[in-house]
Coordinates of C-alpha atoms and ligand atoms in Angstrom, one line a residue:
M200 CA 124.5 31.2 4.4
K201 CA 123.2 29.1 7.4
L202 CA 121.9 25.7 6.7
S203 CA 118.5 26.4 8.2
K204 CA 118.2 29.4 5.9
I205 CA 119.1 27.4 2.8
L206 CA 116.5 24.6 3.7
S207 CA 113.9 27.3 4.4
I208 CA 114.3 29.0 1.1
A209 CA 114.5 25.7 -0.7
T210 CA 111.3 24.4 0.8
I211 CA 109.3 27.6 0.3
A212 CA 110.3 27.4 -3.3
C213 CA 109.1 23.8 -3.3
I214 CA 105.8 24.4 -1.7
G215 CA 105.3 27.5 -3.7
F216 CA 102.1 28.9 -2.2
V217 CA 101.0 31.6 0.1
S218 CA 97.5 33.0 0.9
Q219 CA 95.4 35.6 2.4
A220 CA 97.3 37.4 5.1
T221 CA 94.3 38.6 7.2
A222 CA 91.7 37.0 9.4
G223 CA 89.4 39.5 11.1
E224 CA 91.6 41.4 13.4
I225 CA 94.7 39.2 12.7
K226 CA 97.0 40.6 10.1
L227 CA 100.3 39.1 8.9
S228 CA 102.7 40.7 6.5
D229 CA 103.8 38.8 3.4
A230 CA 107.1 37.9 5.0
E231 CA 105.3 36.5 8.1
M232 CA 102.9 34.5 5.9
K233 CA 105.8 33.1 4.0
K234 CA 107.6 32.1 7.2
A235 CA 104.5 30.7 8.8
T236 CA 103.6 28.6 5.7
Q237 CA 107.1 27.1 5.8
V238 CA 106.9 26.3 9.6
Y239 CA 103.4 24.8 9.1
F240 CA 104.7 22.5 6.4
D241 CA 107.7 21.5 8.4
R242 CA 106.1 20.9 11.8
C243 CA 102.3 20.8 11.5
A244 CA 101.0 19.6 8.1
G245 CA 102.0 15.9 8.7
C246 CA 99.6 15.5 11.6
H247 CA 96.9 18.2 11.0
G248 CA 96.8 18.1 7.1
M249 CA 97.8 20.7 4.5
L250 CA 94.1 21.9 4.4
R251 CA 94.1 21.6 8.2
K252 CA 91.1 19.2 8.4
G253 CA 92.9 17.0 11.0
A254 CA 94.1 13.4 11.0
L255 CA 96.5 12.2 13.8
G256 CA 96.1 15.7 15.2
P257 CA 92.8 17.6 15.5
S258 CA 91.4 19.9 12.8
L259 CA 93.0 23.3 12.8
E260 CA 90.5 25.0 10.5
A261 CA 90.5 28.8 10.9
S262 CA 87.0 29.0 12.4
K263 CA 87.9 26.5 15.2
S264 CA 91.3 28.1 15.9
K265 CA 89.7 31.5 16.1
E266 CA 87.4 30.3 18.8
M267 CA 90.4 29.1 20.8
G268 CA 92.2 32.4 20.5
T269 CA 95.9 33.4 20.3
E270 CA 96.8 32.8 23.9
T271 CA 95.4 29.3 24.2
L272 CA 97.0 28.3 20.9
K273 CA 100.3 29.8 22.0
Y274 CA 100.1 27.7 25.1
I275 CA 99.5 24.5 23.2
I276 CA 102.1 25.1 20.6
N277 CA 104.6 25.9 23.3
N278 CA 103.9 23.1 25.7
G279 CA 102.4 20.3 23.5
T280 CA 99.6 18.0 24.6
P281 CA 99.4 14.6 26.5
G282 CA 98.0 13.1 23.2
G283 CA 101.5 13.2 21.7
M284 CA 101.8 16.7 20.2
P285 CA 105.4 17.9 20.8
G286 CA 105.9 21.2 22.8
W287 CA 107.6 23.0 20.0
G288 CA 108.5 26.0 22.2
K289 CA 109.7 23.9 25.1
T290 CA 111.9 21.7 23.0
G291 CA 113.6 24.8 21.5
E292 CA 112.4 24.0 18.0
L293 CA 110.3 27.2 17.8
T294 CA 111.2 30.5 19.3
A295 CA 108.7 32.5 21.3
A296 CA 108.2 34.8 18.3
E297 CA 107.6 31.8 16.0
T298 CA 105.2 30.2 18.5
E299 CA 103.1 33.5 18.5
L300 CA 103.3 33.7 14.7
M301 CA 101.9 30.1 14.3
A302 CA 99.2 30.8 16.9
K303 CA 98.1 33.7 14.6
Y304 CA 98.6 31.9 11.3
I305 CA 96.3 29.0 12.1
Q306 CA 93.5 31.5 12.7
I307 CA 93.8 32.5 9.0
K308 CA 92.2 30.4 6.3
A309 CA 94.5 27.6 5.0
P310 CA 96.2 28.5 1.7
Q311 CA 95.3 26.3 -1.3
P312 CA 98.4 24.2 -2.2
P313 CA 99.4 23.8 -5.9
E314 CA 98.5 20.8 -8.1
K315 CA 101.1 18.9 -10.1
S316 CA 101.0 17.3 -13.5
M317 CA 103.0 14.6 -15.3
A318 CA 104.7 17.4 -17.3
D319 CA 105.8 19.2 -14.0
M320 CA 107.1 15.9 -12.7
K321 CA 109.1 15.1 -15.9
K322 CA 110.9 18.4 -15.7
T323 CA 112.5 17.3 -12.5
H324 CA 113.5 13.8 -13.6
K325 CA 117.2 13.2 -13.9
I326 CA 119.1 10.0 -14.7
L327 CA 122.4 10.7 -13.0
V328 CA 124.1 7.5 -14.0
P329 CA 122.6 5.7 -17.0
V330 CA 121.8 2.0 -16.5
K331 CA 124.6 0.9 -18.9
D332 CA 127.2 2.8 -16.9
R333 CA 126.4 1.2 -13.6
P334 CA 128.4 -1.7 -12.1
K335 CA 127.6 -5.1 -13.6
S336 CA 128.3 -6.9 -10.3
P337 CA 128.7 -5.7 -6.7
E338 CA 131.9 -3.8 -6.1
A339 CA 131.7 -4.1 -2.3
K340 CA 131.5 -7.3 -0.2
N341 CA 129.0 -6.4 2.5
W342 CA 126.4 -4.5 0.5
K343 CA 123.6 -6.9 1.7
D344 CA 124.3 -5.8 5.2
Y345 CA 124.5 -2.1 4.5
F346 CA 122.2 0.3 6.4
A347 CA 120.6 3.4 4.9
V348 CA 120.4 5.9 7.7
I349 CA 118.1 9.0 7.4
L350 CA 119.9 12.2 8.2
R351 CA 116.7 14.0 8.6
D352 CA 117.4 17.7 9.0
V353 CA 120.2 17.9 6.4
G354 CA 118.3 15.9 3.8
K355 CA 120.9 13.2 3.3
I356 CA 121.3 9.5 3.5
A357 CA 124.3 7.8 5.1
I358 CA 125.2 4.4 3.9
V359 CA 126.8 2.5 6.7
D360 CA 128.5 -0.9 6.4
G361 CA 126.8 -3.3 8.9
V362 CA 130.0 -5.4 9.2
T363 CA 132.8 -2.8 9.4
K364 CA 130.6 0.1 10.7
D365 CA 132.2 2.4 8.3
V366 CA 130.2 5.3 6.8
V367 CA 130.8 4.3 3.2
S368 CA 129.0 7.3 1.7
V369 CA 126.7 10.2 2.4
V370 CA 124.4 11.1 -0.5
P371 CA 122.0 14.0 -0.9
S372 CA 118.2 13.3 -0.8
G373 CA 114.9 15.2 -0.5
F374 CA 114.1 17.7 2.2
A375 CA 113.6 16.2 5.7
T376 CA 113.9 12.8 4.2
H377 CA 111.5 10.3 5.6
I378 CA 112.0 6.6 4.8
T379 CA 113.9 4.3 2.5
R380 CA 113.0 0.9 1.0
T381 CA 114.9 -1.5 -1.2
G382 CA 113.9 -3.2 -4.4
A383 CA 113.2 -7.0 -4.4
S384 CA 116.9 -7.7 -5.2
G385 CA 118.2 -5.2 -2.6
R386 CA 120.5 -3.6 -5.1
Y387 CA 118.9 -0.1 -5.0
M388 CA 117.9 1.8 -2.0
Y389 CA 114.8 4.0 -2.8
V390 CA 114.5 7.2 -0.8
I391 CA 111.6 9.6 -0.3
G392 CA 111.8 13.2 1.0
R393 CA 109.0 15.1 2.7
D394 CA 109.2 17.3 -0.4
G395 CA 108.2 14.4 -2.6
K396 CA 111.7 14.0 -4.1
A397 CA 112.3 10.3 -4.8
S398 CA 115.9 9.2 -5.4
M399 CA 117.7 5.8 -5.8
I400 CA 121.1 4.8 -4.5
D401 CA 123.1 2.1 -6.2
L402 CA 124.5 -0.1 -3.5
W403 CA 126.6 -2.1 -5.9
M404 CA 128.9 0.9 -6.3
K405 CA 132.1 0.9 -4.3
E406 CA 131.0 4.3 -3.1
P407 CA 127.2 4.2 -3.4
K408 CA 125.6 7.3 -4.9
N409 CA 122.3 8.5 -6.5
V410 CA 121.7 7.2 -10.0
A411 CA 118.3 8.8 -10.6
E412 CA 116.0 11.3 -9.0
I413 CA 112.6 12.9 -9.5
R414 CA 110.2 15.3 -7.7
T415 CA 107.0 13.3 -7.7
C416 CA 104.9 15.7 -5.6
N417 CA 105.1 18.4 -3.0
D418 CA 104.7 16.4 0.2
A419 CA 105.2 12.6 0.6
R420 CA 106.0 10.0 3.2
A421 CA 106.1 6.6 1.5
I422 CA 108.0 4.7 -1.2
D423 CA 108.2 1.0 -2.1
T424 CA 108.9 -1.3 -5.0
S425 CA 107.4 -4.3 -6.9
K426 CA 108.3 -7.4 -4.9
H427 CA 106.5 -10.1 -6.8
P428 CA 109.1 -12.4 -8.5
D429 CA 107.7 -11.7 -12.0
Y430 CA 108.2 -7.9 -11.5
K431 CA 111.4 -8.0 -9.5
D432 CA 113.1 -4.5 -9.6
K433 CA 110.5 -3.4 -12.3
Y434 CA 108.5 -0.7 -10.6
A435 CA 108.6 1.8 -7.7
I436 CA 105.7 3.5 -6.1
V437 CA 105.5 6.8 -4.2
G438 CA 102.6 7.7 -2.0
C439 CA 102.0 11.4 -1.8
Y440 CA 100.4 13.6 0.9
W441 CA 100.0 16.5 -1.6
P442 CA 98.7 16.4 -4.2
P443 CA 97.2 13.2 -2.7
S444 CA 98.2 10.6 -5.2
I445 CA 100.0 7.4 -6.1
V446 CA 102.8 7.7 -8.6
T447 CA 104.3 4.7 -10.4
L448 CA 107.8 4.9 -11.7
E449 CA 110.2 2.6 -13.6
A450 CA 112.4 1.1 -10.9
D451 CA 115.8 1.4 -12.7
T452 CA 115.4 5.0 -13.9
L453 CA 112.5 6.5 -11.9
E454 CA 110.9 7.5 -15.2
P455 CA 107.3 8.4 -14.2
L456 CA 104.6 6.2 -15.7
K457 CA 101.3 6.8 -14.0
I458 CA 99.6 9.2 -11.5
V459 CA 96.4 8.1 -9.8
S460 CA 94.6 10.7 -7.6
T461 CA 93.5 9.4 -4.2
A462 CA 91.0 12.2 -3.5
S463 CA 87.7 10.3 -2.9
Y464 CA 84.9 9.8 -0.4
T465 CA 85.3 8.7 3.2
Y466 CA 84.4 5.0 3.5
D467 CA 81.7 5.6 6.2
E468 CA 80.0 8.9 5.7
N469 CA 80.8 9.4 2.0
V470 CA 82.1 12.9 2.4
F471 CA 84.3 14.0 -0.5
T472 CA 87.9 14.5 0.8
R473 CA 90.3 16.4 -1.4
E474 CA 93.1 15.7 1.0
A475 CA 93.0 11.9 1.1
R476 CA 96.7 11.3 1.7
V477 CA 98.7 8.2 1.0
A478 CA 100.3 6.9 4.2
A479 CA 102.0 3.5 4.5
I480 CA 102.6 1.3 1.5
I481 CA 103.7 -2.3 1.5
A482 CA 104.5 -4.6 -1.4
S483 CA 103.0 -8.1 -1.7
H484 CA 105.5 -10.9 -2.3
D485 CA 102.8 -13.2 -3.6
K486 CA 100.8 -10.9 -6.0
P487 CA 101.7 -8.0 -8.3
E488 CA 100.1 -5.8 -5.7
W489 CA 100.8 -2.8 -3.5
V490 CA 98.9 -2.3 -0.3
V491 CA 98.2 1.4 0.1
N492 CA 96.7 3.2 3.1
I493 CA 94.5 6.1 2.1
K494 CA 94.6 8.0 5.4
E495 CA 91.6 10.3 5.5
T496 CA 89.0 8.2 3.7
G497 CA 89.8 5.0 5.7
Q498 CA 90.4 2.7 2.7
V499 CA 93.2 0.3 2.0
W500 CA 93.7 0.2 -1.7
L501 CA 95.0 -3.1 -3.2
Y502 CA 96.8 -1.7 -6.3
D503 CA 97.4 -4.4 -8.9
Y504 CA 100.3 -3.1 -11.0
S505 CA 100.4 -6.0 -13.5
N506 CA 98.9 -3.8 -16.2
V507 CA 100.7 -0.7 -15.0
M508 CA 99.0 1.9 -17.2
N509 CA 95.5 0.4 -16.4
P510 CA 95.8 -0.6 -12.8
K511 CA 93.0 -2.5 -11.0
I512 CA 92.3 -1.2 -7.6
T513 CA 90.3 -2.9 -4.9
M514 CA 89.2 -0.4 -2.3
V515 CA 88.9 -2.1 1.0
E516 CA 86.9 -0.3 3.7
A517 CA 88.9 -0.2 6.9
E518 CA 88.9 2.8 9.3
R519 CA 89.7 6.4 9.0
F520 CA 93.1 8.0 9.5
L521 CA 95.1 5.0 8.5
H522 CA 98.8 5.7 9.1
D523 CA 101.6 3.1 9.4
G524 CA 101.7 -0.7 9.5
G525 CA 103.4 -3.9 8.2
W526 CA 103.0 -7.5 7.4
D527 CA 102.1 -10.3 9.9
L528 CA 104.6 -13.2 10.0
S529 CA 103.0 -15.0 7.1
K530 CA 103.0 -11.8 4.9
R531 CA 99.4 -12.5 4.1
Y532 CA 97.8 -10.0 6.5
F533 CA 98.5 -6.2 6.5
M534 CA 98.3 -4.9 10.1
T535 CA 97.7 -1.2 10.1
A536 CA 96.9 1.5 12.6
A537 CA 94.0 3.9 12.2
N538 CA 95.8 5.9 14.9
A539 CA 93.3 8.7 15.6
K540 CA 90.6 6.0 16.1
N541 CA 92.7 3.7 18.3
I542 CA 92.0 0.8 15.9
I543 CA 94.3 -1.8 14.2
S544 CA 92.8 -2.8 10.9
V545 CA 93.7 -6.2 9.5
I546 CA 93.5 -6.7 5.7
D547 CA 93.6 -10.2 4.2
T548 CA 95.6 -9.6 1.0
K549 CA 94.9 -13.1 -0.3
E550 CA 91.1 -12.6 -0.2
G551 CA 91.3 -8.8 -0.7
K552 CA 89.1 -8.0 2.3
L553 CA 89.0 -6.5 5.8
V554 CA 89.3 -9.2 8.4
A555 CA 88.9 -7.1 11.6
N556 CA 89.0 -3.7 13.1
I557 CA 90.6 -4.4 16.5
P558 CA 90.5 -1.8 19.3
S559 CA 94.1 -1.2 20.2
Q560 CA 93.4 -0.8 23.9
G561 CA 95.7 2.3 24.1
N562 CA 95.9 5.8 22.8
K563 CA 97.2 6.4 19.2
P564 CA 98.8 3.2 18.1
H565 CA 102.0 3.7 16.2
P566 CA 103.5 0.5 15.0
G567 CA 106.0 1.6 12.3
R568 CA 105.9 -1.7 10.6
G569 CA 105.3 -3.5 14.0
V570 CA 107.0 -6.5 15.4
N571 CA 106.4 -10.2 14.6
V572 CA 107.0 -13.1 17.0
D573 CA 106.3 -16.8 16.7
H574 CA 105.2 -17.2 20.3
P575 CA 105.3 -20.6 22.1
K576 CA 101.8 -20.0 23.6
Y577 CA 100.0 -17.7 21.3
G578 CA 101.4 -18.7 18.0
P579 CA 102.3 -15.9 15.5
I580 CA 101.6 -12.5 17.0
W581 CA 102.2 -9.0 15.8
G582 CA 102.9 -6.0 18.2
S583 CA 102.6 -2.3 18.3
G584 CA 103.2 0.5 20.8
H585 CA 101.2 3.8 21.3
I586 CA 102.2 7.4 21.1
G587 CA 99.6 8.6 23.6
S588 CA 99.8 5.8 26.2
N589 CA 102.2 3.4 27.7
D590 CA 100.7 0.3 26.1
I591 CA 102.5 -2.3 24.0
I592 CA 100.0 -4.7 22.5
F593 CA 100.3 -8.1 20.8
I594 CA 97.6 -9.5 18.5
G595 CA 97.2 -13.1 17.4
T596 CA 97.6 -13.4 13.6
D597 CA 97.1 -17.1 12.8
P598 CA 93.4 -17.9 12.3
E599 CA 94.1 -21.4 11.1
K600 CA 96.3 -23.0 13.8
H601 CA 95.5 -20.6 16.7
P602 CA 91.9 -19.5 16.0
K603 CA 91.2 -18.6 19.6
N604 CA 93.9 -16.0 19.6
A605 CA 93.4 -14.6 16.1
W606 CA 92.5 -10.9 15.7
K607 CA 92.5 -10.4 19.5
V608 CA 94.9 -8.5 21.8
V609 CA 96.4 -11.6 23.5
K610 CA 98.8 -9.6 25.7
K611 CA 99.1 -6.0 26.7
I612 CA 102.0 -4.6 28.7
A613 CA 102.8 -1.2 30.0
L614 CA 106.1 0.6 29.6
P615 CA 107.2 1.9 33.1
G616 CA 106.3 5.4 34.2
E617 CA 103.8 7.7 32.6
G618 CA 103.5 9.8 29.5
G619 CA 103.4 7.3 26.6
G620 CA 105.7 8.5 23.8
N621 CA 106.7 5.3 22.1
L622 CA 107.2 5.5 18.3
F623 CA 108.8 2.2 17.2
V624 CA 109.0 -1.4 18.3
K625 CA 111.2 -3.8 16.3
G626 CA 112.2 -7.5 16.4
H627 CA 114.2 -10.1 14.4
P628 CA 113.6 -13.9 14.4
N629 CA 117.2 -14.4 15.7
S630 CA 116.8 -12.0 18.6
Q631 CA 115.4 -13.0 21.9
Y632 CA 114.5 -9.4 22.6
I633 CA 112.2 -6.8 21.1
F634 CA 113.2 -3.2 21.4
A635 CA 111.0 -0.2 22.1
D636 CA 111.9 3.6 22.1
R637 CA 110.0 6.5 23.7
P638 CA 111.4 9.7 22.1
V639 CA 108.3 11.8 22.5
N640 CA 107.8 11.0 26.2
P641 CA 107.9 14.4 28.1
N642 CA 110.0 13.0 30.9
R643 CA 113.7 13.3 30.2
E644 CA 114.7 10.0 31.9
L645 CA 112.0 8.0 30.2
Q646 CA 112.7 9.6 26.8
T647 CA 116.4 8.6 26.9
Q648 CA 116.0 4.9 27.7
I649 CA 115.6 1.8 25.6
Y650 CA 112.9 -0.7 26.7
V651 CA 113.8 -4.3 26.2
I652 CA 110.9 -6.9 25.9
D653 CA 111.5 -10.6 26.1
R654 CA 109.9 -12.4 23.2
D655 CA 108.7 -15.3 25.3
S656 CA 107.4 -13.6 28.5
L657 CA 106.4 -10.5 26.5
E658 CA 107.4 -8.4 29.5
V659 CA 109.8 -5.5 29.8
V660 CA 112.9 -7.2 31.3
K661 CA 115.3 -4.4 31.1
T662 CA 115.7 -0.7 30.5
I663 CA 118.9 0.6 29.0
K664 CA 119.8 4.2 30.0
I665 CA 121.7 6.0 27.3
P666 CA 124.9 7.5 28.8
K667 CA 124.7 11.3 28.9
K668 CA 127.9 11.7 26.7
Y669 CA 125.9 10.4 23.7
L670 CA 123.0 12.8 24.2
K671 CA 124.7 15.9 22.7
S672 CA 123.0 19.3 23.0
G673 CA 123.2 22.0 20.4
M674 CA 122.8 25.8 20.8
T675 CA 120.3 27.7 18.5
E676 CA 121.0 31.0 16.8
D677 CA 119.3 32.8 19.7
G678 CA 121.4 30.9 22.4
K679 CA 118.8 28.3 23.4
E680 CA 120.0 24.8 24.3
V681 CA 118.3 22.1 22.2
K682 CA 118.7 18.7 23.8
A683 CA 119.0 15.4 21.9
R684 CA 115.7 13.6 22.3
G685 CA 117.2 10.2 22.9
P686 CA 117.1 6.9 21.0
V687 CA 114.7 6.6 18.1
H688 CA 113.8 3.7 15.8
F689 CA 115.6 0.3 15.7
E690 CA 117.0 -1.8 13.0
F691 CA 118.8 -5.2 13.2
N692 CA 121.8 -6.3 11.1
A693 CA 121.1 -9.1 8.7
D694 CA 121.7 -12.0 11.1
G695 CA 119.9 -10.3 14.0
S696 CA 123.0 -10.4 16.3
E697 CA 123.0 -6.6 16.6
V698 CA 120.4 -3.9 17.0
W699 CA 121.1 -0.3 16.0
T700 CA 119.4 2.8 17.3
S701 CA 119.9 6.5 16.4
I702 CA 120.3 9.3 19.0
W703 CA 117.9 11.8 17.7
G704 CA 120.0 14.9 18.0
N705 CA 119.7 18.4 16.5
K706 CA 121.1 19.8 13.3
L707 CA 123.7 21.8 15.1
Q708 CA 125.6 18.7 16.3
A709 CA 126.6 15.3 15.0
S710 CA 124.8 12.5 16.9
P711 CA 125.8 8.9 17.1
I712 CA 124.3 5.5 16.2
L713 CA 124.6 3.0 19.0
V714 CA 124.9 -0.7 18.3
F715 CA 123.9 -3.2 20.9
D716 CA 124.6 -6.9 21.1
T717 CA 121.2 -8.7 21.0
K718 CA 122.3 -11.5 23.3
T719 CA 124.2 -9.6 26.0
L720 CA 122.4 -6.3 25.5
K721 CA 125.8 -4.6 25.9
L722 CA 126.7 -1.5 23.9
K723 CA 129.1 -2.9 21.2
N724 CA 129.9 0.0 18.9
V725 CA 129.3 3.7 18.7
I726 CA 129.2 5.0 15.2
D727 CA 130.2 8.6 15.7
D728 CA 131.0 10.5 12.5
K729 CA 130.8 14.2 12.0
R730 CA 128.5 13.7 9.0
L731 CA 125.8 12.0 11.1
I732 CA 123.5 14.9 11.7
T733 CA 120.0 14.1 13.0
P734 CA 120.1 10.3 12.3
T735 CA 116.6 8.9 12.6
G736 CA 115.3 5.9 10.6
K737 CA 117.6 3.0 9.6
F738 CA 117.0 0.4 7.0
N739 CA 119.1 -2.7 6.7
V740 CA 119.3 -4.1 3.1
T741 CA 118.5 -7.7 3.9
N742 CA 115.8 -7.0 6.4
T743 CA 114.1 -4.4 4.2
M744 CA 114.2 -6.6 1.1
T745 CA 112.7 -9.5 3.0
D746 CA 110.3 -7.5 5.2
T747 CA 111.8 -8.9 8.4
Y748 CA 110.7 -7.1 11.5
Ligands
LIG1022 FE1 107.0 9.0 10.0 C1 107.1 5.8 8.8 C2 104.2 9.6 8.4 C3 106.8 12.0 11.7 C4 110.1 8.5 11.3 N1 105.8 7.9 8.8 C5 106.0 6.5 8.4 C6 104.9 6.2 7.6 C7 104.1 7.3 7.5 C8 104.7 8.3 8.2 C9 102.8 7.4 6.6 C10 104.8 4.8 6.9 C11 105.6 4.7 5.7 C12 105.5 3.3 5.0 O1 105.7 2.3 5.7 O2 105.3 3.3 3.8 N2 105.7 10.5 10.0 C13 104.6 10.6 9.3 C14 103.8 11.8 9.5 O3 102.8 12.2 8.9 C15 104.4 12.4 10.7 C16 103.6 12.1 11.9 C17 104.5 13.9 10.8 C18 105.3 14.5 9.6 O4 105.2 15.7 9.4 O5 106.0 13.9 8.8 C19 105.8 11.6 10.8 N3 108.3 10.1 11.3 C20 107.9 11.2 11.8 C21 109.0 11.7 12.6 O6 109.1 12.9 13.2 C22 110.0 10.7 12.7 C23 110.0 10.1 14.1 C24 111.5 11.1 12.4 C25 111.8 11.5 11.0 O7 112.9 11.1 10.6 O8 111.1 12.2 10.4 C26 109.5 9.7 11.7 N4 108.4 7.4 10.0 C27 109.6 7.5 10.6 C28 110.3 6.2 10.3 C29 109.4 5.4 9.6 C30 108.2 6.2 9.4 C31 111.7 5.9 10.8 C32 109.7 4.0 9.1 C33 109.5 3.0 10.1 C34 109.9 1.6 9.6 O9 110.6 0.9 10.3 O10 109.4 1.3 8.6

């Protein structure tokens, strides 16, 4: 059976819902509904919401879609939009028939997705290697410089040795796995799939493998751990898109402890929002606290886990459609993008309050965790790029020693050419350069370059073209060529002497990880392994453990 078919069946089983198959004149068969529900979950729900009320992307509620009509919707789904929506037909990810099906499907009322209880969750919990049977000390020398690499479309994680560049193991994970984070000691790598499956990999093993797993929900994007010294390696947290909730787990077994629903009222208009999804989570190093973005209601929840069954939650009003973000250099301020509002919200985790909502001066800020620089003129600054415009911005983050620069965009630069499309910027204290990608720029040339920014001048000083031989195309079942998108996401090795980027290929072809020297900017290694299918995010153990970016 073909891989796409297996994934498809698996995810439909996971989502487990279908709905009304008619909308006025539009009629879909049961088989078409099943297929469209699957495609919507894979490609659309992340930005438009499971209930289609909109977030990063606009609302796709049936009444609105009906007004647009099938032909307009087909055009948009096929070609994408300048705001950052991919052209699913143009890129070859949807066939013409699938494009038409989706144009019809979104004119039909959204199906109601299922709820999930603790009992459902517990049925999926597996301890694969009991704690007592795990290594008592590290069996491999370089484990603190390992990288966990997401193999997105095959639902696997590659563990790559940052020193030898060997792929030391490839382990199964959830569907279209999204991110990984380490615990405070770095020993375990925690993984979250888009299907809500959390798993943990023991990096002390000679050949790292999963030691526990659990399906926490049906749709998720975030995972983290307790990083306060008194709670080192004690708890893990998963943030769910559906059912919208926060799930706390034991960090050594993934035994579920507590579910907290995040459905609540929008901070500004007090409208009840069933689909109030959990986006980015970061862990405080100073307090027993997780900082949790509640996307649709526009609140940042400061979740005190010290009394884990009776958590205290401070709900900080920020801005709606909170997405990704990270620490400033001091790890006191959480810098996060309300991307559909073009705002960077700053949360002071020491005082537990909003400091500022800063206009990002671009379209759809998308920082990942952002980049931190201790700048000779501006002092500590934090930077982000934008999906819908070419702007890279830097914001002052030190109100004590650099009050004039604090919470202002002190520098804005433009990536060359048009079309935006940046997803990630990344830096390291030992690297003179900051790196930016542009995998969703519609222009092939701009999409396949790396943009190098000098940390002192804060200007783009070089673009690195990815040689064509590394951009491998694949052929779909119906004979269409699917091109690799180009470099996506960066991660440094532990000492910052190398930066790694993935070539975002397709699931029909292995795709390499390219390693550049951060001093000379020369290509130093190509990690080319037939198991590396659709590598995307990469997470170095030391940098993830210490929140270095
Ligand atoms: Fe992500 C981070 C959500 C699509 C790669 N992504 C995040 C975070 C969220 C999020 C909430 C922050 C997690 C945290 O820090 O706790 N991502 C979403 C979506 O909703 C969206 C837009 C659509 C979807 O359906 O999932 C989406 N993301 C993507 C991709 O298509 C990317 C580029 C490729 C892939 O592998 O799926 C992608 N997202 C990433 C990566 C990070 C991430 C690599 C972590 C960046 C980091 O350095 O921390």
